[in-house]
Coordinates of C-alpha atoms and ligand atoms in Angstrom, one line a residue:
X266 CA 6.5 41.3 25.3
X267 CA 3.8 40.1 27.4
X268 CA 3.8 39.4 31.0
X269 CA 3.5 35.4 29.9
X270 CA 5.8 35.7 27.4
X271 CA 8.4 37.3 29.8
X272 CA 8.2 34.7 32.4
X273 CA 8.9 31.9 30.1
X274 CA 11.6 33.4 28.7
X275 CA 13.2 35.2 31.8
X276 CA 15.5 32.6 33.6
X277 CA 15.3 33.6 36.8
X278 CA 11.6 34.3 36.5
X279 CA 11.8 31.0 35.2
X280 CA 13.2 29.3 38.1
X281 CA 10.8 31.3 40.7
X282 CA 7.5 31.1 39.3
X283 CA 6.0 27.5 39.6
X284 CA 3.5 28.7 37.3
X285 CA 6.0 28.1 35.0
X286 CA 7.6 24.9 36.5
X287 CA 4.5 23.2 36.7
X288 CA 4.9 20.0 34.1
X289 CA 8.7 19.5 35.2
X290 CA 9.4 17.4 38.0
X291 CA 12.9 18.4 39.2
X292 CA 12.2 19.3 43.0
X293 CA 14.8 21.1 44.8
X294 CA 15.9 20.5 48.3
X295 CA 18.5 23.6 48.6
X296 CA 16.3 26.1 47.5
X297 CA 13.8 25.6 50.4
X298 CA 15.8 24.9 53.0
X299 CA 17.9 28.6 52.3
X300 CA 14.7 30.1 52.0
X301 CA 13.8 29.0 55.0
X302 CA 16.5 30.1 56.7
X303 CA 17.1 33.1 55.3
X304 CA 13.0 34.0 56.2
X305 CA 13.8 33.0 59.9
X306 CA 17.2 35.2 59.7
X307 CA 14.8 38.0 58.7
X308 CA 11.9 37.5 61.7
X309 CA 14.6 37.6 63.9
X310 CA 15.9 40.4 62.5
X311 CA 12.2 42.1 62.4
X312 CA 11.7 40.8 66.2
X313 CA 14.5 42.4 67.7
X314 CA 15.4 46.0 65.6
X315 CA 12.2 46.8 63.7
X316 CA 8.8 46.0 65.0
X317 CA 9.5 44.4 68.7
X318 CA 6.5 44.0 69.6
X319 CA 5.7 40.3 69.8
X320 CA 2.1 40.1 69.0
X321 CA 2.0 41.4 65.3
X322 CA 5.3 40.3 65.2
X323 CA 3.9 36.6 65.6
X324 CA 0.9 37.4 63.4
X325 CA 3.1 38.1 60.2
X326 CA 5.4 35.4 60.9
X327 CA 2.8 33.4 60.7
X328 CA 1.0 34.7 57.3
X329 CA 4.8 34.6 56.1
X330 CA 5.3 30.9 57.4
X331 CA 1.9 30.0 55.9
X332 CA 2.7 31.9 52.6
X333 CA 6.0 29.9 52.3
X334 CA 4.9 26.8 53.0
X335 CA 2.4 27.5 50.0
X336 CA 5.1 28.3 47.4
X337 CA 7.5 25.5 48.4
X338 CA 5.1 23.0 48.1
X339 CA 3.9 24.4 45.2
X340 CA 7.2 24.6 43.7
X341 CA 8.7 21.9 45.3
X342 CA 5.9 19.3 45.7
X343 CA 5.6 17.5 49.0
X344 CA 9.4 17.8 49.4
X345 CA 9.0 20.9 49.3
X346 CA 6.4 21.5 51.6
X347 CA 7.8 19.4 54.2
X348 CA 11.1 21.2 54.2
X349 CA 9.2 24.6 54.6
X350 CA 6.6 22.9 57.5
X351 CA 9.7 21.2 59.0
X352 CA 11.8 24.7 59.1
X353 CA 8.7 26.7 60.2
X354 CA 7.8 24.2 63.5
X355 CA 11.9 24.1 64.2
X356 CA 11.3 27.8 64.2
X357 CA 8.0 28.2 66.6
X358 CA 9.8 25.9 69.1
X359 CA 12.8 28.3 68.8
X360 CA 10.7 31.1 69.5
X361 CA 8.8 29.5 72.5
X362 CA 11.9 27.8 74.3
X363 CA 14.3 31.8 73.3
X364 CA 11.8 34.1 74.9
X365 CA 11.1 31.9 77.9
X366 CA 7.6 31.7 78.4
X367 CA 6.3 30.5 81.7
X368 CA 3.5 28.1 82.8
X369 CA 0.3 29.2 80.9
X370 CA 1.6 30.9 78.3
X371 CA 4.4 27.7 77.4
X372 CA 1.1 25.4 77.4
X373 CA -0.5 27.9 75.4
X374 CA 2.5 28.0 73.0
X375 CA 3.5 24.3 72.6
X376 CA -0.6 23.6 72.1
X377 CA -1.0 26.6 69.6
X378 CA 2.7 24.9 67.8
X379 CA 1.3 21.4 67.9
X380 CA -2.1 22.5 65.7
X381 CA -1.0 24.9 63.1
X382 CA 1.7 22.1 62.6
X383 CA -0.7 19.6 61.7
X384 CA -2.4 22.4 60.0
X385 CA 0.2 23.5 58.2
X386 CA 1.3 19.6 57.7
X387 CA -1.8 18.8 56.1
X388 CA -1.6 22.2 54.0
X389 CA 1.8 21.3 52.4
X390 CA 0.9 17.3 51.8
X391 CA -2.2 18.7 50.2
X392 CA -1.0 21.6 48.0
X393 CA 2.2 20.0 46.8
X394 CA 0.3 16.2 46.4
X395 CA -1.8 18.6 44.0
X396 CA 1.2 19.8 42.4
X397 CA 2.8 16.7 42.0
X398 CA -0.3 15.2 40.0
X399 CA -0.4 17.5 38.1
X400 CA 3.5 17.9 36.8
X401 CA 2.9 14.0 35.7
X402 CA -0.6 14.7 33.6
X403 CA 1.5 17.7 32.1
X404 CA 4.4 15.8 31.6
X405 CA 2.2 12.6 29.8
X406 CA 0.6 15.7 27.9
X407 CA 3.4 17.4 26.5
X408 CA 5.1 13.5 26.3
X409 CA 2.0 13.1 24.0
X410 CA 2.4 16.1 21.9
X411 CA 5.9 15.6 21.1
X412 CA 5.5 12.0 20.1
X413 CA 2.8 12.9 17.9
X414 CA 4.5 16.3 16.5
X415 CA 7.4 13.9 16.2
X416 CA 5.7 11.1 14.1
X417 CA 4.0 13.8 11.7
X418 CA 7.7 15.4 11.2
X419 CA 8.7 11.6 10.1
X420 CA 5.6 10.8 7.9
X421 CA 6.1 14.7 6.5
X422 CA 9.9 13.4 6.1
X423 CA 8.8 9.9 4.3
X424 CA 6.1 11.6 2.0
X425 CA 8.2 14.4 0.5
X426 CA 11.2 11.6 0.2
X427 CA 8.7 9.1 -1.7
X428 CA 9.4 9.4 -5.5
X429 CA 5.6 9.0 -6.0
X430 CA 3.2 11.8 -5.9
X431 CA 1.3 11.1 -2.8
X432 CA -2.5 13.4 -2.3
X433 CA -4.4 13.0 0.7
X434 CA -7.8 14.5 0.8
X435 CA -10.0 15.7 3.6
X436 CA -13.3 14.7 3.4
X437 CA -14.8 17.8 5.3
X438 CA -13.5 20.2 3.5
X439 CA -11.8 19.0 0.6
X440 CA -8.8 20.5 1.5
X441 CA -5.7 18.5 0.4
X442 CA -2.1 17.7 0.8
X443 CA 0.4 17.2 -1.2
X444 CA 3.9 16.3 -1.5
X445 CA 6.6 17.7 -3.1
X446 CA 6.5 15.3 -5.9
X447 CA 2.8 15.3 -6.1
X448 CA 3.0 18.9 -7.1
X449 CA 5.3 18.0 -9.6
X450 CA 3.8 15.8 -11.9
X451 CA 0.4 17.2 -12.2
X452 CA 2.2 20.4 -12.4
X453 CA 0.0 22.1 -9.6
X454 CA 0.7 25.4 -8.5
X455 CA -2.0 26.0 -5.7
X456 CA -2.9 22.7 -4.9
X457 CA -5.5 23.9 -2.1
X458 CA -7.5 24.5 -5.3
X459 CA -7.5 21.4 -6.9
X460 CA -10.4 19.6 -5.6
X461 CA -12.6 22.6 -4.5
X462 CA -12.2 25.4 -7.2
X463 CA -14.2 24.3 -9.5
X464 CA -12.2 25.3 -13.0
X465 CA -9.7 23.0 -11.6
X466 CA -12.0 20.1 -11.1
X467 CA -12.6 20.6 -15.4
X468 CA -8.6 19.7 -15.1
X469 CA -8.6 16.8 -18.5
X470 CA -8.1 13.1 -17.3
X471 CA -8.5 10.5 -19.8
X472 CA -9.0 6.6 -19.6
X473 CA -8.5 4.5 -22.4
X474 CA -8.3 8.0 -24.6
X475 CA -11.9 9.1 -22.8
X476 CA -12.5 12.2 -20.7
X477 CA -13.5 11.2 -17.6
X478 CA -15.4 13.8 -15.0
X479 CA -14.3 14.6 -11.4
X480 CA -16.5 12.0 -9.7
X481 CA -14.7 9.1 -11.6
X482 CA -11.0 10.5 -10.2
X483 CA -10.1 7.3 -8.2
X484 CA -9.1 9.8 -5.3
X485 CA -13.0 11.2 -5.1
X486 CA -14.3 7.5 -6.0
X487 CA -12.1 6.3 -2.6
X488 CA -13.1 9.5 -0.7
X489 CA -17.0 9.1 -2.0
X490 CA -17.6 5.3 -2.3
X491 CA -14.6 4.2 -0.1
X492 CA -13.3 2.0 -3.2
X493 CA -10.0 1.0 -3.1
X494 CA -8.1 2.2 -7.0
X495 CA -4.9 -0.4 -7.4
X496 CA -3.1 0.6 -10.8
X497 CA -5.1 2.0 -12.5
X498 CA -3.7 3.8 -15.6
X499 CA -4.8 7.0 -16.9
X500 CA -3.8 10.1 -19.0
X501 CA -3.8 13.5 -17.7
X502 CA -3.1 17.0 -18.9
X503 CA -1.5 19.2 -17.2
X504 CA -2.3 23.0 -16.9
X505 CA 0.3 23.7 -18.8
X506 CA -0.9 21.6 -21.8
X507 CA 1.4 18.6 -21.4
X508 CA 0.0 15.2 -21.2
X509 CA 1.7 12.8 -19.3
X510 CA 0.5 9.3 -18.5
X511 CA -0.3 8.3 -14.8
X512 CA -0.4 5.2 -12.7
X513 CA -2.8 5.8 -10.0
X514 CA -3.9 4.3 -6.4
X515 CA -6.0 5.4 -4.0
X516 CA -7.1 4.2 -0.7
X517 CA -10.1 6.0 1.7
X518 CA -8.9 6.9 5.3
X519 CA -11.7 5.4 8.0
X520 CA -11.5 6.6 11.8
X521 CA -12.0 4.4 14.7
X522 CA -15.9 3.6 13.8
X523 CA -15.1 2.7 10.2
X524 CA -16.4 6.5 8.5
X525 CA -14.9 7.6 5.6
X526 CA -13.1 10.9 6.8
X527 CA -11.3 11.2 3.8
X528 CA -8.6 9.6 1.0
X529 CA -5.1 8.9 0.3
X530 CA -3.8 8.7 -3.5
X531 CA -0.2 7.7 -5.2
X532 CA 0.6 9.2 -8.8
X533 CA 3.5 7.9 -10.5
X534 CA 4.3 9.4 -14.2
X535 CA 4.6 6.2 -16.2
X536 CA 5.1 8.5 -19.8
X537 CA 8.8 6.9 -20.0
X538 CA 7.6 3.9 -19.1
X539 CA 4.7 4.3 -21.6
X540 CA 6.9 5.1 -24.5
X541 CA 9.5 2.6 -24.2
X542 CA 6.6 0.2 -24.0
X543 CA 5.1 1.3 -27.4
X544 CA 8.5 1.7 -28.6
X545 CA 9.1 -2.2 -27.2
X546 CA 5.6 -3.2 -29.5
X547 CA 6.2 -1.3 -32.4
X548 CA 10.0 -3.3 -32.8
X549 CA 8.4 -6.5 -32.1
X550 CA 5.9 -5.9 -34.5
X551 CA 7.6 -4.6 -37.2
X552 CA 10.3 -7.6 -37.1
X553 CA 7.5 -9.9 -36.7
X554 CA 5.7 -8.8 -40.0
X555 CA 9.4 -8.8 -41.6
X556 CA 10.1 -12.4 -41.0
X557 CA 6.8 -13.6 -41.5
X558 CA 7.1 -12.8 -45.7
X559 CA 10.3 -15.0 -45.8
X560 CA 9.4 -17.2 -43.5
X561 CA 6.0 -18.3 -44.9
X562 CA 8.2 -18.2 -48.3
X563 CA 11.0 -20.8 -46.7
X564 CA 8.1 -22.9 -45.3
X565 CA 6.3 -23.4 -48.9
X566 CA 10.2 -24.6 -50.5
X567 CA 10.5 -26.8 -47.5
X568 CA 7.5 -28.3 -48.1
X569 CA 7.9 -28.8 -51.9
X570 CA 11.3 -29.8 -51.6
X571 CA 9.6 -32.1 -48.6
X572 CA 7.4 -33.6 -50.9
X573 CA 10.2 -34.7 -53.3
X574 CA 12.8 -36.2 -51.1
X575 CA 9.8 -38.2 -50.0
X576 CA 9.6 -39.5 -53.5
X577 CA 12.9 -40.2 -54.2
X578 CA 12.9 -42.2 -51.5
X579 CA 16.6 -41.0 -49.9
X580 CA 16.0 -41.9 -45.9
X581 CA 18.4 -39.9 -44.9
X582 CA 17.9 -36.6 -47.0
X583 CA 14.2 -36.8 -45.5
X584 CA 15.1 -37.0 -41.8
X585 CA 16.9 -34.0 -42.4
X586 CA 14.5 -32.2 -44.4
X587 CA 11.4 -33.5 -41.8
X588 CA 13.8 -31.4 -39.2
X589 CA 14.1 -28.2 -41.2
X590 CA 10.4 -28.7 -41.8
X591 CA 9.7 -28.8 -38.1
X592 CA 11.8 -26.1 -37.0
X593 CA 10.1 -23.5 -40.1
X594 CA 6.9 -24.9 -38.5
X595 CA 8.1 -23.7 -35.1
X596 CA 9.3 -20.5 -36.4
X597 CA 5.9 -20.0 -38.3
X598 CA 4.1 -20.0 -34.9
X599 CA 6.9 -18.2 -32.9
X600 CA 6.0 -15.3 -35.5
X601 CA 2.3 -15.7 -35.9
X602 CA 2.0 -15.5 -31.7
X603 CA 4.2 -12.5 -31.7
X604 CA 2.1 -11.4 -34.0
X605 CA -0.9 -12.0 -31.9
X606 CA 0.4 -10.7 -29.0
X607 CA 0.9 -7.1 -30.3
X608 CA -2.6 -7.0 -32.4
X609 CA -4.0 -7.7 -28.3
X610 CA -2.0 -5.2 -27.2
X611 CA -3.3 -2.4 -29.9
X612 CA -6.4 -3.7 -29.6
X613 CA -6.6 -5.1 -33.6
X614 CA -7.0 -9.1 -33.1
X615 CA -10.0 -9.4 -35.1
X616 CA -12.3 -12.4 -35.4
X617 CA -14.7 -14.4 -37.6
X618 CA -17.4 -15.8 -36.1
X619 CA -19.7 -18.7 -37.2
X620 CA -21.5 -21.8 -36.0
X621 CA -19.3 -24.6 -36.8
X622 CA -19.4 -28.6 -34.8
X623 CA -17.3 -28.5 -31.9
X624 CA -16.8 -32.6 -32.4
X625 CA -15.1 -32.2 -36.1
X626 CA -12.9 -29.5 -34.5
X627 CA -11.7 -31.5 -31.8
X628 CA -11.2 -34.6 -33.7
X629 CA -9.2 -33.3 -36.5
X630 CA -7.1 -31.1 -33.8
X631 CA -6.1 -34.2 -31.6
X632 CA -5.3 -36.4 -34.4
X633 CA -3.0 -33.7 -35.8
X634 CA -1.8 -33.5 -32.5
X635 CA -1.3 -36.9 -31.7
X636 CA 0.8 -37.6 -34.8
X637 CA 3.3 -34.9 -33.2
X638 CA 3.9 -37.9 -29.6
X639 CA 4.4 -41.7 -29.2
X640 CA 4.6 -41.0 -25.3
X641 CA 1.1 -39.8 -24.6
X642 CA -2.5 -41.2 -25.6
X643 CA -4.9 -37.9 -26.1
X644 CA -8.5 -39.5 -25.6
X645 CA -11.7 -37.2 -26.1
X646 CA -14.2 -38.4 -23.1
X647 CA -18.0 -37.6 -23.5
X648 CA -20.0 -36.3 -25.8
X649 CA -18.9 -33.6 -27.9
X650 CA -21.5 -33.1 -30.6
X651 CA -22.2 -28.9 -30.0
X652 CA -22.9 -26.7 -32.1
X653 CA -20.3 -23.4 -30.6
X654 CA -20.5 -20.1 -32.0
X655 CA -17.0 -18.3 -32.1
X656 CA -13.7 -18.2 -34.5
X657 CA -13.1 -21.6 -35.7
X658 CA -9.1 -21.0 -36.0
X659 CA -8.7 -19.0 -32.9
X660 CA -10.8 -21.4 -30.9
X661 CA -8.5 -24.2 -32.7
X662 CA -5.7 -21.9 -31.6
X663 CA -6.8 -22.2 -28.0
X664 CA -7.1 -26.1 -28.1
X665 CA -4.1 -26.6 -29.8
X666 CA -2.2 -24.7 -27.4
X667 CA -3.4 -26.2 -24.7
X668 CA -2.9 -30.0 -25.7
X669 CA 0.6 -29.0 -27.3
X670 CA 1.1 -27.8 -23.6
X671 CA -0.2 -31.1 -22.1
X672 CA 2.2 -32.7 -24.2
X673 CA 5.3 -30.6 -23.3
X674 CA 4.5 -30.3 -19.4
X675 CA 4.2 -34.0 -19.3
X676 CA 7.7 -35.5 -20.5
X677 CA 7.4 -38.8 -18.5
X678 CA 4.3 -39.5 -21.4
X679 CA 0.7 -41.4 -20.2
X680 CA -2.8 -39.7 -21.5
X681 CA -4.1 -36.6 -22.4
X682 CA -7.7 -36.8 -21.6
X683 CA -10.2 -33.6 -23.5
X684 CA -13.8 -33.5 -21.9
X685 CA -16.6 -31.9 -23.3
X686 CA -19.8 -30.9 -21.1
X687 CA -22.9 -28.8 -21.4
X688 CA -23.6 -26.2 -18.7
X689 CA -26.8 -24.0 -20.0
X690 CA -25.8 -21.6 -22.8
X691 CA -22.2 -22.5 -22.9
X692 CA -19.8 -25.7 -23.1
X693 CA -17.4 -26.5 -21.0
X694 CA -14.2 -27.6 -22.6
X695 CA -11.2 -29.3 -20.3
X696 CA -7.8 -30.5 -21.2
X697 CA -6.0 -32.6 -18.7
X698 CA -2.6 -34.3 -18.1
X699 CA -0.6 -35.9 -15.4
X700 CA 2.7 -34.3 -15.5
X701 CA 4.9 -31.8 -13.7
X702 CA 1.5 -29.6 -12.6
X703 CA 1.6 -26.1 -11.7
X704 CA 1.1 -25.2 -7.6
X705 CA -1.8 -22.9 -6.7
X706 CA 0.3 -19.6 -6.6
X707 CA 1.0 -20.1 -10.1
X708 CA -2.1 -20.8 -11.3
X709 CA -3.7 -17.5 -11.7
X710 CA -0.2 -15.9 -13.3
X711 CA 0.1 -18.6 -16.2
X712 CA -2.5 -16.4 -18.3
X713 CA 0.2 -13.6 -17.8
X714 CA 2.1 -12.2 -20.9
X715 CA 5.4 -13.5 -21.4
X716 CA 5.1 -15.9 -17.4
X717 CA 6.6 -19.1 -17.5
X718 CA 6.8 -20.6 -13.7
X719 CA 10.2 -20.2 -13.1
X720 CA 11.8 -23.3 -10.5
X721 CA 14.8 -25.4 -11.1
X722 CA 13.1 -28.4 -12.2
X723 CA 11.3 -26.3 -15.6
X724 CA 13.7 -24.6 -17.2
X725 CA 14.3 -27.3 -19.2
X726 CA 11.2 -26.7 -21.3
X727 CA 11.3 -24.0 -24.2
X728 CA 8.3 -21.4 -24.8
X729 CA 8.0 -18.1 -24.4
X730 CA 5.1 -17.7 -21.7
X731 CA 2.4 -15.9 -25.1
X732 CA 0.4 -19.1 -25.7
X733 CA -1.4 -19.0 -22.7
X734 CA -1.8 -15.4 -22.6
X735 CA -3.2 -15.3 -26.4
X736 CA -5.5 -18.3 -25.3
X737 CA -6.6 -16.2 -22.4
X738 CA -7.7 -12.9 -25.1
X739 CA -9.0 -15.2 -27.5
X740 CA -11.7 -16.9 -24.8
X741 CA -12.2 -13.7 -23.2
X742 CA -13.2 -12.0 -26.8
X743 CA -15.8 -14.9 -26.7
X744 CA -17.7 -13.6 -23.6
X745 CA -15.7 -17.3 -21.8
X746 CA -13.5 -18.1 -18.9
X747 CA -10.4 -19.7 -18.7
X748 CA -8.9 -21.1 -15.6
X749 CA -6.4 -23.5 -14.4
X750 CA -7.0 -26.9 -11.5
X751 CA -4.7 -29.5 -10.3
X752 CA -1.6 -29.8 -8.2
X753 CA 2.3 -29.8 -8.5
X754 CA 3.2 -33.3 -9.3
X755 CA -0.2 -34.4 -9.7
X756 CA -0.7 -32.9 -13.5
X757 CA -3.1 -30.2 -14.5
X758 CA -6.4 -29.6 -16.0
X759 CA -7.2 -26.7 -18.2
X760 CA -11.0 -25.5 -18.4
X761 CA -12.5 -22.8 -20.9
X762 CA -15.3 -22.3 -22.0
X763 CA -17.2 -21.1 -25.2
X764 CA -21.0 -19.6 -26.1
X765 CA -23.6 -22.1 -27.9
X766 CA -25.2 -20.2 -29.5
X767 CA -24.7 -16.5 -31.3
X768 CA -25.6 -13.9 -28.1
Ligands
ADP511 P1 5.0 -21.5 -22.9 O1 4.5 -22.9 -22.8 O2 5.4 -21.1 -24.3 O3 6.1 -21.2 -21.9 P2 2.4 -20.7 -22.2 O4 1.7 -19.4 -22.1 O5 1.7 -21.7 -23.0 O6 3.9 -20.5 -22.6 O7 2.4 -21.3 -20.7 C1 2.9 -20.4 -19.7 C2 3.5 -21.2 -18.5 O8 2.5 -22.0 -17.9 C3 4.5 -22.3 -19.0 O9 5.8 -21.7 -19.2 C4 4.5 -23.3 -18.0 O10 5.3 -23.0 -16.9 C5 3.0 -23.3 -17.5 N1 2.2 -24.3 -18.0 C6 1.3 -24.2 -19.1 N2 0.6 -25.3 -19.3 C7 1.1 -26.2 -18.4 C8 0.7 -27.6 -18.1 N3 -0.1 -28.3 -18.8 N4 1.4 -28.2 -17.0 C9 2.3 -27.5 -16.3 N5 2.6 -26.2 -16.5 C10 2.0 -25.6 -17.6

């Protein structure tokens, strides 16, 4: 063991040396004052048996008192010191007053006391102010350390208890840590190679089914670019051939003048997730296309059978068979949006474009529509005579949807206004109401899949939150925008809008 190494851990060596004791403030009054003591005990001792001589007998009394005055207040601080300087003077004057010097030599004595205790005064305030000083910086130091060694242990503690994979990268080096779960899902084994051998950086991540290369990895993209990755789903495959998917974030780390000095990522295996999800699809598809052949087959008996009571002129077989025929009708679209909604999803909603008249569309859609409500007037405002390129039924799709919602959000009735205006190489088309509205936090999340806003006063109005959402592909598909204005209790006013021309 080392000398060092032997003090710290030797108690007694631990309690003398204030080498060691520097940094803890705990100064002892005992200690010195025994010393003290026990050093006078032993000048007397020296004095009168072993050297009796007074003149080097005062000369190493004095490198002794000097000497111990140096340790105490190094050891003890300015406690310290003074005890030692107070026990040293008593001692002097006890010297001075026990040998009885006479006239010269008393003056000589009491003036030679008087400076080497200021001298020895100023000595101890110095040394042990020193020491004092110091013992706080060492104590704010180590205070320092600890709190920082002690907020690593808790991050350490939170990381490896996350259940997300969590990688944080050092930008000079490209060394990286990991937690538990990290390692886990992307099946690492030596994770200080991942980002900087370079067979590990071929590792095969895919997005949207395409290999993407090292520098697109939203982890070197934060670290590089200092972009910020939210969600972004991916599939990866793991070393040992699996593939898993992945839901990724990723964050870059700035210092104190706002340089990147390196990057933060979460990785959560959403495979499950994944699976259920396609499994979820695949059921609502398949029952979708399952109803939809007896469904279209009920619809074309109701309206035959329709068409007869309506001759035979029986009023109250044809309320009941206009109800059956408005609930197949509901059905049909129930089906048809489900439908929709899982050809998005797969990517298979296919459309037929032409140049068709925007007016005849609109016309012919809100006089259907207004055949469906006695309550509310819909009005067409401005001029409407464009010629739009897209898919005439999906872009009916979208307008229908919108007034039908117009309708259904305003129960207290009043009118329906649908505004047509040119803005260069597109039209803007609006549908507004004054009903129940929809506040601002809402507005973005309407165009959801499967959102209806969710307060006490709506849940009296059916749907199931896919019209908007198919509304929202649909314009999208067309290169347009859809968005939402207006204000709780004021009404709302829907705006999309389509290309003029083929582009
Ligand atoms: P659904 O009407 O079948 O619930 P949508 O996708 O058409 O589904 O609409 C989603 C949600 O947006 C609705 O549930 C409703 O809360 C809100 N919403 C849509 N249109 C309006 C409107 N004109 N006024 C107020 N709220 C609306």
């Amino acid at each position: 063991m080392s000398t060092l190494g032997y003090l710290k851990t030797n108690k007694i060596a631990r309690y003398l040396n204030p080498i060691v004791r520097l940094g803890i403030r705990k100064y002892s009054t005992i200690f010195p004052t025994i010393s003290i003591l026990i050093l006078i005990g032993v000048c007397e001792f020296v004095s009168y048996f072993v050297l009796p001589n007074p003149e080097s007998n005062g000369l190493i009394a004095i490198f002794a008192f000097v000497a111990v005055i140096i340790y105490f207040a190094f050891r003890d601080g300015i406690k310290g010191g003074l005890i030692a300087v107070a026990g040293t003077l008593t001692y002097y004057v006890y010297i001075i007053f026990s040998r009885h010097y006479q006239a010269e030599a008393l003056i000589t004595g009491i003036q030679t006391v008087i400076v080497l205790g200021i001298l020895y005064l100023v000595l101890a305030l110095i040394i042990g102010w020193l020491k004092q000083t110091l013992d706080r910086f060492i104590e704010q130091e180590t205070k320092a350390r600890l709190d920082a060694e002690e907020g690593q242990m808790r991050t350490q503690t939170i990381l490896q208890q996350l259940p997300v994979g969590i990688l944080s990268l050092n930008a000079a080096d490209f060394m990286i840590e990991t937690n538990h779960q990290a390692e886990e899902i992307l099946g690492i084994k030596d994770r200080t190679q991942l980002f900087t051998d370079e067979t590990q950086r071929q590792s095969e991540v895919y997005k949207n089914h395409k290999k993407i290369g090292f520098e697109q990895w939203p982890i070197i993209r934060a670290v590089n670019k200092g972009e910020v990755v939210f969600g972004e789903e991916m599939e990866y495959q793991r070393r040992d051939g699996k593939m898993i998917d992945i839901r990724v974030n990723a964050a870059p780390i700035l210092n104190k003048k706002r340089q990147i000095i390196g990057a933060v990522s979460s990785v959560m295996d959403i495979t499950q997730e994944k699976s259920l999800e396609k499994r979820k699809n695949d059921f609502v598809n398949m029952t979708s296309h399952e109803l939809k052949t007896p469904i279209t087959s009920m619809k074309l008996y109701v309206d035959s059978l329709y068409k007869r009571i309506q001759q035979s002129r029986d009023e109250r077989g044809l309320k009941m068979i206009t109800g059956i025929k408005n609930q197949t009708e509901r059905l049909q679209e129930l089906v048809n949006d489900l439908l929709d909604v899982t050809r998005i999803q797969t990517g298979k909603l296919h459309f037929n474009r032409e140049e068709f008249k925007l007016e005849e569309l609109l016309s012919e859609t809100v006089e259907m529509l207004q055949d469906t409500t006695q309550k509310h007037q819909i009005l067409i405002k401005g001029k409407s005579n464009y010629k739009v390129y897209g898919d005439r039924f999906r872009i009916y799709q979208v307008i229908t949807n919108l007034i039908t919602n117009a309708i259904k959000y305003s129960p207290e009735g009043k009118e329906i206004i649908v505004r047509v205006k040119k803005e260069a190489q597109k039209v803007v088309i609006s549908v507004q109401d004054f009903g129940i509205g929809i506040s601002k936090s809402q507005q973005k999340k309407v165009f959801e899949r499967l959102y209806q806003v969710n307060d006490s006063t709506e849940k009296t109005y059916p749907g199931l939150g896919m019209g908007l959402f198919i509304s929202k592909e649909i314009v999208k598909r067309h290169k347009g925008s859809i968005w939402v204005e207006g204000e709780e209790g004021k009404g709302s006013t829907f705006y999309f809008t389509l290309p003029l021309k083929k582009n």
